[in-house]
């Protein structure tokens, strides 16, 4: 039998390895930024074009590399970080495997310029597809500059899988923010298509958080600082009342390395238990410092997952630290940001000791629990009951009834027409949240907000496709300051926002001037609406694979549905029902939530124990 097992050529092995390390432009950004940090840089500049598809460049003032090291860094498993197995369990550097540069060089055109401090000249290398094309001396500043051009130029299938520029830039911003938060003592800057997005000087952690997320975070943060013999926890947590409806601003760092941990996130969320509004998520930036031999970071190619020797102890300390911080800051006044950042004081709860009301209530009831004979019966208006029974006076005969089902069912397309409400039936509103409509098979209950979300989504997605949205010009244009990341996102999506009806212009920096909003949106709190829309868009971006227009339509519908009035007139209720059944998919919201439920007559009979 002939031999069939062969050694792969280096270029092919590097491409395979690159599939694990380099998944998208943000992966390259992460690796290059971490290399700059390991090189002891005090200033790092990131330059990207076309969301990293055309160019990613990182320039640092670190220690630089010699000519030999510059060539060696593109070899597989070539690293300066570890030399023995023992070193693997004492790692404090960001990189250690020696795979990043080899993987990047396998799938991109790379130009490296580097010079050690004190050297007269530096080294320039050009690498394409794992092959060194050029190596020559060059005049360059001390430190290292790496240009990564045309990512996946030699792997067209991988390049085709890249998302839109807005999506890829969002991932780059995420990686940049994580590294910038982990090292506030290092100055970072970011330029996209020659426009400055971030310019973060060396600062304290609190100032770095403001630089990344905006000035409104000054009042939101509380210091968290806990020291134990096993580990230390430090950082900032957000006030519960500033929690957001979307995830994305929760950061855990272990030995300054960003990690993703649902387990530790649960520790924080349980510490906030009872303090957060429903379906809200607090902001936090927490750093855990622990001995390297107590953790294993070599469990995932991206190093974002870590194993702890004693997970339960880590969980307990994190939970206790957050809980302690919440307790301490709830009783302290809010101070200027340059000092400690604390919560506003809680107002004392005053309970009036008044038993008179209870005595009066006791007198109106007998010991058996029925109204006392001496109490005069109140006259109850029957108008409300007559309105409730009115739709049932034209109840179909038994022969016309549809056979009942065993359980509450969702309105499916198959019987949508049969269950559609008759226009003559009266629609009732229940607790300003649900609409009650009589249908042939029983009663239809409509979730008011979910129905509005479905109606708005189909309206906006149609408008975006036809580009036929009408705007209303604001009497007083609104100046809105956004976080650097949100400002970059809004500018990237300016054309799509215009199609939705938002008209704004760049005012410089992270500020825009909002001149118009969609015609059907009430002109109030425009800044809050835009921020909520951006937040919902980012949340969809992180959890769903949607194109830009559908994402914006979903985000707009979700946010506006929650803002619409809850109390409705009969005309408005009937209009809502009609619009819902005019939708292509009336059964569900865009996210798959039910908009309506049918309760059949048989179920009502069972509730009243009727045959």
Coordinates of C-alpha atoms in Angstrom, one line a residue:
X1 CA 0.0 0.0 0.0
X2 CA 1.5 3.4 -1.0
X3 CA 2.1 6.0 1.7
X4 CA -0.7 8.6 1.8
X5 CA 0.3 10.8 4.8
X6 CA 2.3 13.9 3.9
X7 CA 3.6 16.9 5.8
X8 CA 1.7 20.1 4.9
X9 CA 3.8 22.9 3.3
X10 CA 4.4 25.8 5.7
X11 CA 2.2 28.3 3.8
X12 CA -0.8 25.9 4.0
X13 CA -0.2 25.0 7.6
X14 CA -0.1 28.8 8.4
X15 CA -3.4 29.4 6.5
X16 CA -5.0 26.6 8.6
X17 CA -3.7 28.1 11.8
X18 CA -4.8 31.5 10.7
X19 CA -8.4 30.2 10.6
X20 CA -8.3 29.9 14.4
X21 CA -6.4 33.1 15.1
X22 CA -7.5 35.5 12.4
X23 CA -11.3 35.3 11.9
X24 CA -11.9 38.9 10.9
X25 CA -10.2 42.3 10.9
X26 CA -10.9 42.7 14.6
X27 CA -8.8 39.6 15.3
X28 CA -5.8 41.3 13.6
X29 CA -6.4 44.5 15.6
X30 CA -6.4 42.5 18.9
X31 CA -3.2 40.7 18.2
X32 CA -1.3 43.8 17.0
X33 CA -2.5 45.9 20.0
X34 CA -1.5 43.2 22.4
X35 CA 2.0 42.9 20.8
X36 CA 2.4 46.7 21.2
X37 CA 1.5 46.4 24.9
X38 CA 4.0 43.5 25.4
X39 CA 6.6 45.7 23.8
X40 CA 6.2 48.2 26.7
X41 CA 4.8 50.9 24.5
X42 CA 3.5 54.1 26.2
X43 CA 1.7 55.3 23.1
X44 CA -0.2 53.2 20.5
X45 CA -1.9 54.4 17.3
X46 CA -4.4 52.3 15.4
X47 CA -5.3 53.3 11.8
X48 CA -7.9 51.4 9.7
X49 CA -9.4 51.9 6.3
X50 CA -12.7 50.3 5.1
X51 CA -13.2 48.7 8.5
X52 CA -9.9 46.9 8.3
X53 CA -10.5 45.2 5.0
X54 CA -8.1 47.5 3.1
X55 CA -5.7 48.5 5.9
X56 CA -4.9 47.9 9.5
X57 CA -1.9 49.7 10.9
X58 CA -0.6 49.8 14.4
X59 CA 2.2 52.2 15.4
X60 CA 3.9 52.0 18.8
X61 CA 6.9 53.5 20.6
X62 CA 7.8 50.2 22.3
X63 CA 11.3 48.6 22.5
X64 CA 11.3 47.6 18.8
X65 CA 13.0 44.6 17.3
X66 CA 16.4 43.7 15.9
X67 CA 16.8 42.6 12.3
X68 CA 16.9 38.9 13.3
X69 CA 13.9 39.2 15.6
X70 CA 11.9 41.1 12.9
X71 CA 12.4 38.1 10.6
X72 CA 11.8 35.5 13.3
X73 CA 8.5 37.0 14.4
X74 CA 6.9 35.7 11.2
X75 CA 7.9 32.1 12.0
X76 CA 5.4 29.7 13.6
X77 CA 5.8 29.3 17.4
X78 CA 8.5 31.9 17.6
X79 CA 8.0 34.0 20.7
X80 CA 10.0 36.0 23.3
X81 CA 7.5 35.4 26.0
X82 CA 8.1 31.9 27.2
X83 CA 11.1 29.4 27.2
X84 CA 9.9 26.5 29.4
X85 CA 6.7 24.8 30.6
X86 CA 7.0 26.6 33.9
X87 CA 6.8 29.9 32.1
X88 CA 3.5 28.9 30.7
X89 CA 2.0 29.0 34.2
X90 CA 3.6 32.3 35.1
X91 CA 2.3 34.3 32.1
X92 CA 1.7 38.0 32.6
X93 CA 2.1 39.0 29.0
X94 CA -0.7 39.2 26.5
X95 CA 0.8 37.0 23.9
X96 CA 2.9 33.8 24.3
X97 CA 2.1 31.3 21.6
X98 CA 4.1 32.9 18.7
X99 CA 1.2 32.3 16.3
X100 CA -0.2 35.7 15.6
X101 CA 2.3 37.2 13.2
X102 CA 2.7 34.0 11.3
X103 CA -1.0 33.6 10.9
X104 CA -1.5 37.3 9.8
X105 CA 1.4 37.0 7.3
X106 CA -0.3 33.9 5.8
X107 CA -3.5 35.7 4.8
X108 CA -2.5 39.3 4.2
X109 CA 0.2 41.6 2.7
X110 CA 2.2 42.8 5.7
X111 CA 4.7 45.6 5.9
X112 CA 6.8 45.8 9.1
X113 CA 9.1 48.6 10.1
X114 CA 10.9 48.4 13.4
X115 CA 13.9 49.9 15.2
X116 CA 15.2 49.3 18.8
X117 CA 15.9 52.3 21.0
X118 CA 19.5 53.5 20.5
X119 CA 19.9 51.9 17.0
X120 CA 20.8 54.1 14.0
X121 CA 18.6 52.4 11.5
X122 CA 15.7 50.0 11.6
X123 CA 14.5 47.1 9.5
X124 CA 11.8 46.9 6.9
X125 CA 10.1 43.6 5.9
X126 CA 7.4 42.9 3.4
X127 CA 5.6 39.6 3.8
X128 CA 3.0 38.1 1.4
X129 CA 1.4 34.7 1.9
X130 CA 4.0 33.6 4.5
X131 CA 6.9 34.5 2.1
X132 CA 9.3 37.3 2.8
X133 CA 9.4 39.4 -0.3
X134 CA 11.6 42.3 0.9
X135 CA 14.0 42.8 3.8
X136 CA 16.1 46.0 3.9
X137 CA 17.4 48.7 6.3
X138 CA 15.2 51.7 6.7
X139 CA 15.1 55.0 8.6
X140 CA 12.2 54.9 11.0
X141 CA 11.3 56.1 14.5
X142 CA 12.1 53.9 17.5
X143 CA 9.4 51.3 18.0
X144 CA 7.4 49.3 15.6
X145 CA 4.9 50.0 12.8
X146 CA 2.9 47.1 11.2
X147 CA 0.7 47.6 8.2
X148 CA -1.7 44.8 7.3
X149 CA -3.2 45.3 3.8
X150 CA -5.9 43.4 1.9
X151 CA -6.8 40.9 4.5
X152 CA -7.7 37.4 3.0
X153 CA -6.5 38.6 -0.4
X154 CA -5.4 35.0 -1.1
X155 CA -8.4 33.3 0.5
X156 CA -11.4 34.7 -1.4
X157 CA -13.8 32.4 0.4
X158 CA -12.8 33.9 3.8
X159 CA -13.0 37.4 2.4
X160 CA -16.5 36.8 1.1
X161 CA -17.7 35.8 4.6
X162 CA -16.8 39.3 6.0
X163 CA -19.8 41.4 7.0
X164 CA -20.6 45.0 6.1
X165 CA -18.1 47.8 7.1
X166 CA -20.5 48.8 9.9
X167 CA -20.4 45.3 11.4
X168 CA -16.7 44.8 11.1
X169 CA -16.0 48.3 12.4
X170 CA -18.2 47.5 15.4
X171 CA -16.0 44.5 16.2
X172 CA -12.8 46.6 15.8
X173 CA -14.2 49.2 18.2
X174 CA -15.0 46.4 20.7
X175 CA -11.4 45.1 20.6
X176 CA -10.0 48.6 20.8
X177 CA -12.1 49.6 23.8
X178 CA -11.2 46.4 25.7
X179 CA -7.5 46.9 25.3
X180 CA -7.8 50.7 26.1
X181 CA -9.7 49.9 29.3
X182 CA -7.2 47.3 30.4
X183 CA -4.3 49.7 30.1
X184 CA -5.4 53.3 31.0
X185 CA -1.8 54.3 31.6
X186 CA -1.1 53.9 27.8
X187 CA -2.2 56.6 25.4
X188 CA -4.3 55.2 22.5
X189 CA -5.7 56.7 19.4
X190 CA -7.9 55.3 16.6
X191 CA -8.4 56.6 13.1
X192 CA -10.9 55.2 10.6
X193 CA -10.8 56.4 7.0
X194 CA -8.6 59.3 8.1
X195 CA -11.2 60.5 10.7
X196 CA -10.2 60.5 14.3
X197 CA -12.5 58.3 16.4
X198 CA -10.6 58.1 19.7
X199 CA -7.8 60.1 21.2
X200 CA -7.2 58.8 24.7
X201 CA -4.3 60.2 26.7
X202 CA -2.7 58.4 29.5
X203 CA -5.1 58.6 32.5
X204 CA -6.7 57.0 35.5
X205 CA -9.2 54.2 34.9
X206 CA -12.1 56.5 35.7
X207 CA -11.0 59.1 33.2
X208 CA -10.4 56.4 30.6
X209 CA -14.0 55.1 31.0
X210 CA -15.3 58.7 30.4
X211 CA -13.0 59.0 27.4
X212 CA -14.5 55.9 25.8
X213 CA -18.1 56.0 26.9
X214 CA -18.8 59.8 27.3
X215 CA -19.2 62.4 30.0
X216 CA -22.6 61.2 31.1
X217 CA -20.8 58.3 32.8
X218 CA -19.4 60.6 35.4
X219 CA -22.5 60.3 37.6
X220 CA -23.1 56.6 36.9
X221 CA -20.1 54.9 38.5
X222 CA -19.3 53.6 42.0
X223 CA -15.8 52.5 43.0
X224 CA -15.4 48.7 43.7
X225 CA -12.3 47.7 45.6
X226 CA -11.9 44.5 47.5
X227 CA -8.6 42.9 48.6
X228 CA -8.3 39.3 49.8
X229 CA -5.3 36.9 50.2
X230 CA -6.6 34.9 47.2
X231 CA -7.3 37.7 44.7
X232 CA -8.2 41.3 44.4
X233 CA -11.2 42.9 42.7
X234 CA -11.1 46.6 41.6
X235 CA -12.9 48.7 39.1
X236 CA -16.3 50.5 38.7
X237 CA -19.9 49.4 38.7
X238 CA -22.8 51.5 37.5
X239 CA -25.8 52.8 39.4
X240 CA -28.8 50.5 39.0
X241 CA -31.0 53.3 37.7
X242 CA -28.7 53.8 34.8
X243 CA -28.8 50.2 33.7
X244 CA -29.6 49.6 30.0
X245 CA -32.0 47.3 28.2
X246 CA -29.1 45.8 26.2
X247 CA -25.9 44.0 27.1
X248 CA -22.6 45.2 25.9
X249 CA -21.1 47.3 28.6
X250 CA -19.9 44.6 30.9
X251 CA -16.2 44.1 31.1
X252 CA -14.2 41.5 33.1
X253 CA -10.4 41.5 33.1
X254 CA -8.2 38.8 34.7
X255 CA -4.6 40.0 35.1
X256 CA -5.5 42.8 32.6
X257 CA -6.7 40.3 30.0
X258 CA -10.3 40.7 28.8
X259 CA -12.4 37.5 29.3
X260 CA -15.9 36.4 28.7
X261 CA -17.5 34.6 31.6
X262 CA -21.2 33.9 32.1
X263 CA -20.3 32.5 35.5
X264 CA -18.7 35.7 36.8
X265 CA -21.4 37.8 35.1
X266 CA -24.0 35.8 37.1
X267 CA -22.1 36.7 40.3
X268 CA -22.5 40.4 39.4
X269 CA -26.1 40.2 38.3
X270 CA -27.1 38.4 41.5
X271 CA -25.4 41.1 43.5
X272 CA -27.7 43.6 41.8
X273 CA -30.7 41.4 42.4
X274 CA -33.7 43.5 43.5
X275 CA -32.1 46.8 42.4
X276 CA -32.4 46.6 38.6
X277 CA -35.5 47.3 36.4
X278 CA -36.8 44.3 34.6
X279 CA -34.6 43.1 31.7
X280 CA -31.9 45.6 32.4
X281 CA -28.2 45.2 32.6
X282 CA -25.7 47.2 34.6
X283 CA -22.5 48.7 33.5
X284 CA -19.3 47.4 35.1
X285 CA -15.6 47.4 34.5
X286 CA -14.0 44.9 36.9
X287 CA -10.4 43.8 37.2
X288 CA -9.5 40.6 38.9
X289 CA -5.8 40.2 39.9
X290 CA -4.8 36.6 40.8
X291 CA -1.6 34.6 40.8
X292 CA -1.0 33.2 37.2
X293 CA -0.6 29.7 38.5
X294 CA -4.2 29.7 39.8
X295 CA -5.6 30.1 36.3
X296 CA -5.2 28.5 32.8
X297 CA -5.5 30.9 29.9
X298 CA -4.4 28.5 27.3
X299 CA -7.9 27.0 26.7
X300 CA -9.1 29.0 23.7
X301 CA -7.4 30.4 20.5
X302 CA -8.6 34.0 21.4
X303 CA -7.6 33.6 25.1
X304 CA -11.0 35.1 26.1
X305 CA -11.9 32.0 28.2
X306 CA -10.1 31.2 31.5
X307 CA -10.2 28.3 33.8
X308 CA -9.9 29.0 37.6
X309 CA -8.5 26.5 40.0
X310 CA -11.2 27.5 42.5
X311 CA -14.2 28.9 40.6
X312 CA -16.5 29.0 43.6
X313 CA -14.2 31.2 45.7
X314 CA -13.7 33.6 42.8
X315 CA -17.5 33.8 42.3
X316 CA -18.1 34.4 46.0
X317 CA -15.5 37.2 46.2
X318 CA -16.7 39.0 43.1
X319 CA -20.3 38.8 44.3
X320 CA -19.3 40.0 47.8
X321 CA -17.2 42.9 46.3
X322 CA -20.0 44.2 44.1
X323 CA -22.6 43.8 46.9
X324 CA -20.3 45.6 49.3
X325 CA -19.7 48.4 46.9
X326 CA -23.5 48.8 46.3
X327 CA -24.1 48.9 50.0
X328 CA -21.4 51.4 50.8
X329 CA -22.3 53.8 48.0
X330 CA -26.0 53.7 48.6
X331 CA -25.5 55.7 51.8
X332 CA -22.9 58.1 50.6
X333 CA -23.5 61.4 48.7
X334 CA -22.4 61.7 45.1
X335 CA -19.1 63.5 45.0
X336 CA -17.2 65.3 42.2
X337 CA -15.8 62.9 39.7
X338 CA -12.2 63.8 40.5
X339 CA -12.8 62.4 43.9
X340 CA -14.6 59.2 44.7
X341 CA -17.6 58.4 42.5
X342 CA -20.5 57.5 44.7
X343 CA -24.2 57.1 44.6
X344 CA -26.6 59.8 45.7
X345 CA -28.0 59.2 49.2
X346 CA -31.2 57.2 49.6
X347 CA -34.2 59.0 51.1
X348 CA -35.4 57.4 54.4
X349 CA -38.7 55.5 54.2
X350 CA -41.3 57.0 56.6
X351 CA -44.1 54.7 57.7
X352 CA -47.1 56.4 59.3
X353 CA -48.5 54.4 62.2
X354 CA -52.2 54.9 61.5
X355 CA -54.5 52.1 62.5
X356 CA -57.7 54.1 62.0
X357 CA -58.0 52.9 58.4
X358 CA -57.9 49.3 59.6
X359 CA -60.5 49.9 62.2
X360 CA -62.9 51.4 59.6
X361 CA -62.4 48.4 57.3
X362 CA -63.1 46.0 60.2
X363 CA -66.4 47.7 60.9
X364 CA -67.7 47.2 57.4
X365 CA -67.4 43.4 57.5
X366 CA -68.9 40.8 59.7
X367 CA -66.9 38.0 61.3
X368 CA -67.9 35.7 58.4
X369 CA -66.2 38.0 55.9
X370 CA -69.5 39.4 54.4
X371 CA -70.5 43.1 54.5
X372 CA -72.0 44.0 57.9
X373 CA -75.8 44.4 57.9
X374 CA -75.5 48.0 59.0
X375 CA -73.4 49.0 55.9
X376 CA -75.5 50.5 53.1
X377 CA -75.0 48.7 49.8
X378 CA -73.4 50.9 47.1
X379 CA -75.1 51.5 43.8
X380 CA -73.0 50.0 41.0
X381 CA -73.3 51.3 37.5
X382 CA -74.2 48.6 35.0
X383 CA -72.9 50.6 32.0
X384 CA -69.6 48.8 32.0
X385 CA -71.1 45.4 32.2
X386 CA -73.5 46.2 29.4
X387 CA -70.6 47.2 27.2
X388 CA -68.8 43.9 28.0
X389 CA -71.8 41.8 27.1
X390 CA -72.8 43.9 24.0
X391 CA -70.5 41.9 21.6
X392 CA -72.0 38.6 22.8
X393 CA -75.6 39.4 22.0
X394 CA -74.9 38.4 18.4
X395 CA -73.3 35.1 19.5
X396 CA -73.5 32.5 16.7
X397 CA -75.6 29.4 17.3
X398 CA -74.0 26.1 18.4
X399 CA -74.0 24.8 14.8
X400 CA -71.8 27.7 13.7
X401 CA -69.2 27.3 16.5
X402 CA -65.8 25.9 15.7
X403 CA -64.8 22.8 17.6
X404 CA -62.6 23.6 20.6
X405 CA -58.9 22.8 21.0
X406 CA -57.3 21.3 24.0
X407 CA -55.1 24.3 24.9
X408 CA -54.5 27.9 24.2
X409 CA -53.2 28.3 20.7
X410 CA -51.4 30.9 18.7
X411 CA -53.2 32.3 15.6
X412 CA -51.6 30.4 12.7
X413 CA -51.7 31.4 9.1
X414 CA -54.0 28.5 8.4
X415 CA -56.9 29.9 10.3
X416 CA -56.0 33.6 10.4
X417 CA -59.0 34.6 8.3
X418 CA -61.4 32.5 10.3
X419 CA -60.2 34.1 13.6
X420 CA -60.0 37.7 12.3
X421 CA -62.2 39.9 14.4
X422 CA -65.5 41.1 13.0
X423 CA -65.5 44.9 12.5
X424 CA -68.8 45.1 14.4
X425 CA -67.3 43.7 17.6
X426 CA -66.2 46.1 20.3
X427 CA -62.6 46.0 21.3
X428 CA -61.8 46.3 25.0
X429 CA -58.5 47.4 26.6
X430 CA -57.3 45.5 29.7
X431 CA -54.8 47.2 32.0
X432 CA -53.7 49.4 29.1
X433 CA -51.6 46.5 27.9
X434 CA -53.9 44.1 26.2
X435 CA -56.7 44.3 23.8
X436 CA -59.7 41.9 24.0
X437 CA -61.6 41.1 20.8
X438 CA -64.4 38.5 20.2
X439 CA -63.7 36.1 17.4
X440 CA -65.8 33.2 16.1
X441 CA -63.9 30.6 18.1
X442 CA -63.8 32.5 21.3
X443 CA -61.7 35.5 22.5
X444 CA -58.6 36.9 21.0
X445 CA -56.1 38.6 23.4
X446 CA -53.6 41.0 21.6
X447 CA -50.4 42.2 23.3
X448 CA -50.7 45.9 22.6
X449 CA -46.9 46.7 22.5
X450 CA -46.0 43.6 20.6
X451 CA -48.6 44.4 18.0
X452 CA -47.4 47.9 17.6
X453 CA -43.8 46.6 17.2
X454 CA -44.9 44.3 14.3
X455 CA -46.9 47.1 12.6
X456 CA -44.0 49.6 12.9
X457 CA -41.4 47.0 11.7
X458 CA -43.3 46.3 8.5
X459 CA -43.9 49.9 7.9
X460 CA -40.2 50.9 8.3
X461 CA -38.8 47.9 6.4
X462 CA -41.1 48.9 3.5
X463 CA -40.1 52.5 3.7
X464 CA -36.4 51.6 3.7
X465 CA -36.9 49.4 0.6
X466 CA -38.8 52.1 -1.2
X467 CA -36.9 55.0 0.3
X468 CA -40.1 56.9 0.8
X469 CA -39.9 58.1 4.4
X470 CA -41.2 61.6 5.3
X471 CA -39.3 63.7 7.8
X472 CA -40.5 66.5 10.1
X473 CA -38.0 69.3 10.5
X474 CA -37.4 70.2 14.2
X475 CA -38.2 73.8 15.2
X476 CA -35.0 73.9 17.2
X477 CA -32.2 71.6 15.9
X478 CA -30.8 69.4 18.7
X479 CA -27.1 69.2 19.4
X480 CA -26.3 65.7 20.5
X481 CA -23.0 64.5 22.0
X482 CA -22.4 60.8 21.6
X483 CA -19.7 58.5 22.8
X484 CA -16.8 58.1 20.3
X485 CA -17.9 54.6 19.3
X486 CA -21.6 55.6 18.8
X487 CA -20.6 58.7 16.9
X488 CA -18.5 56.6 14.5
X489 CA -21.4 54.2 14.1
X490 CA -24.0 56.9 13.4
X491 CA -21.7 58.5 10.8
X492 CA -21.1 55.1 9.2
X493 CA -24.9 54.6 8.9
X494 CA -25.8 58.2 7.9
X495 CA -27.4 57.1 4.6
X496 CA -29.6 54.5 6.4
X497 CA -30.6 56.9 9.1
X498 CA -31.6 59.4 6.3
X499 CA -33.8 56.7 4.8
X500 CA -35.5 56.2 8.1
X501 CA -36.3 60.0 8.4
X502 CA -33.4 61.2 10.6
X503 CA -31.5 64.2 9.1
X504 CA -28.3 65.3 10.9
X505 CA -25.0 66.9 10.2
X506 CA -21.6 66.4 11.7
X507 CA -20.7 69.2 14.2
X508 CA -17.1 68.0 14.7
X509 CA -15.7 65.5 17.2
X510 CA -18.4 63.3 18.6
X511 CA -21.2 65.8 18.2
X512 CA -24.0 65.9 15.6
X513 CA -26.8 68.3 15.0
X514 CA -30.2 66.6 14.5
X515 CA -32.3 68.6 12.1
X516 CA -35.3 66.3 11.4
X517 CA -36.9 63.1 12.6
X518 CA -39.4 60.7 11.1
X519 CA -42.8 62.4 10.6
X520 CA -44.7 59.8 12.7
X521 CA -42.4 60.2 15.7
X522 CA -43.5 62.7 18.4
X523 CA -40.9 65.5 18.7
X524 CA -39.8 65.0 22.3
X525 CA -36.6 63.7 23.8
X526 CA -34.9 63.3 20.4
X527 CA -31.5 62.6 22.0
X528 CA -32.9 59.8 24.2
X529 CA -34.6 58.3 21.1
X530 CA -31.5 58.3 19.1
X531 CA -29.4 56.8 21.9
X532 CA -32.0 54.1 22.4
X533 CA -32.0 53.4 18.7
X534 CA -28.3 53.1 18.6
X535 CA -28.2 50.8 21.7
X536 CA -30.9 48.5 20.2
X537 CA -29.0 48.4 16.9
X538 CA -25.8 47.4 18.6
X539 CA -27.6 44.7 20.6
X540 CA -29.1 43.3 17.4
X541 CA -25.7 43.5 15.8
X542 CA -24.2 41.4 18.6
X543 CA -26.9 38.7 18.8
X544 CA -28.4 38.5 15.3
X545 CA -27.2 38.2 11.7
X546 CA -29.2 40.9 10.0
X547 CA -28.5 43.3 7.2
X548 CA -28.3 46.9 8.1
X549 CA -31.8 48.0 7.0
X550 CA -33.6 45.2 8.8
X551 CA -31.5 45.8 11.9
X552 CA -32.4 49.5 11.9
X553 CA -36.1 48.7 11.2
X554 CA -36.2 46.3 14.1
X555 CA -34.4 48.7 16.4
X556 CA -36.7 51.6 15.5
X557 CA -39.9 49.4 15.9
X558 CA -38.7 48.0 19.2
X559 CA -38.0 51.4 20.7
X560 CA -41.0 53.3 19.4
X561 CA -43.5 50.6 20.4
X562 CA -42.4 51.1 24.0
X563 CA -42.9 54.8 23.7
X564 CA -46.4 54.9 22.2
X565 CA -49.3 55.8 24.5
X566 CA -50.8 53.0 26.5
X567 CA -54.4 54.4 27.0
X568 CA -56.2 54.1 23.7
X569 CA -59.6 55.3 22.4
X570 CA -62.0 52.8 20.7
X571 CA -61.0 54.2 17.3
X572 CA -57.3 53.7 18.0
X573 CA -57.9 50.2 19.3
X574 CA -59.8 49.2 16.2
X575 CA -57.2 50.8 14.0
X576 CA -54.4 48.9 15.7
X577 CA -56.3 45.6 15.2
X578 CA -56.9 46.4 11.5
X579 CA -53.3 47.3 10.9
X580 CA -52.1 44.2 12.7
X581 CA -54.1 41.9 10.4
X582 CA -52.9 43.9 7.4
X583 CA -49.3 42.8 8.2
X584 CA -47.7 40.0 6.3
X585 CA -46.9 38.2 9.6
X586 CA -49.4 39.4 12.2
X587 CA -48.7 36.5 14.6
X588 CA -45.3 37.4 15.8
X589 CA -43.0 40.4 16.5
X590 CA -39.8 40.5 14.4
X591 CA -38.0 38.8 17.4
X592 CA -40.5 35.9 17.4
X593 CA -42.6 37.0 20.4
X594 CA -46.3 36.3 20.2
X595 CA -48.5 39.3 19.3
X596 CA -51.8 37.5 20.0
X597 CA -53.4 34.4 21.6
X598 CA -56.8 32.8 21.0
X599 CA -58.7 31.5 24.0
X600 CA -61.4 29.2 22.7
X601 CA -64.9 28.8 24.1
X602 CA -64.2 25.3 25.4
X603 CA -61.5 26.7 27.6
X604 CA -63.9 29.3 29.0
X605 CA -66.4 26.5 29.6
X606 CA -63.8 24.6 31.5
X607 CA -63.0 27.6 33.7
X608 CA -66.6 27.8 34.8
X609 CA -67.0 24.0 34.9
X610 CA -69.5 23.8 32.2
X611 CA -70.1 20.8 30.0

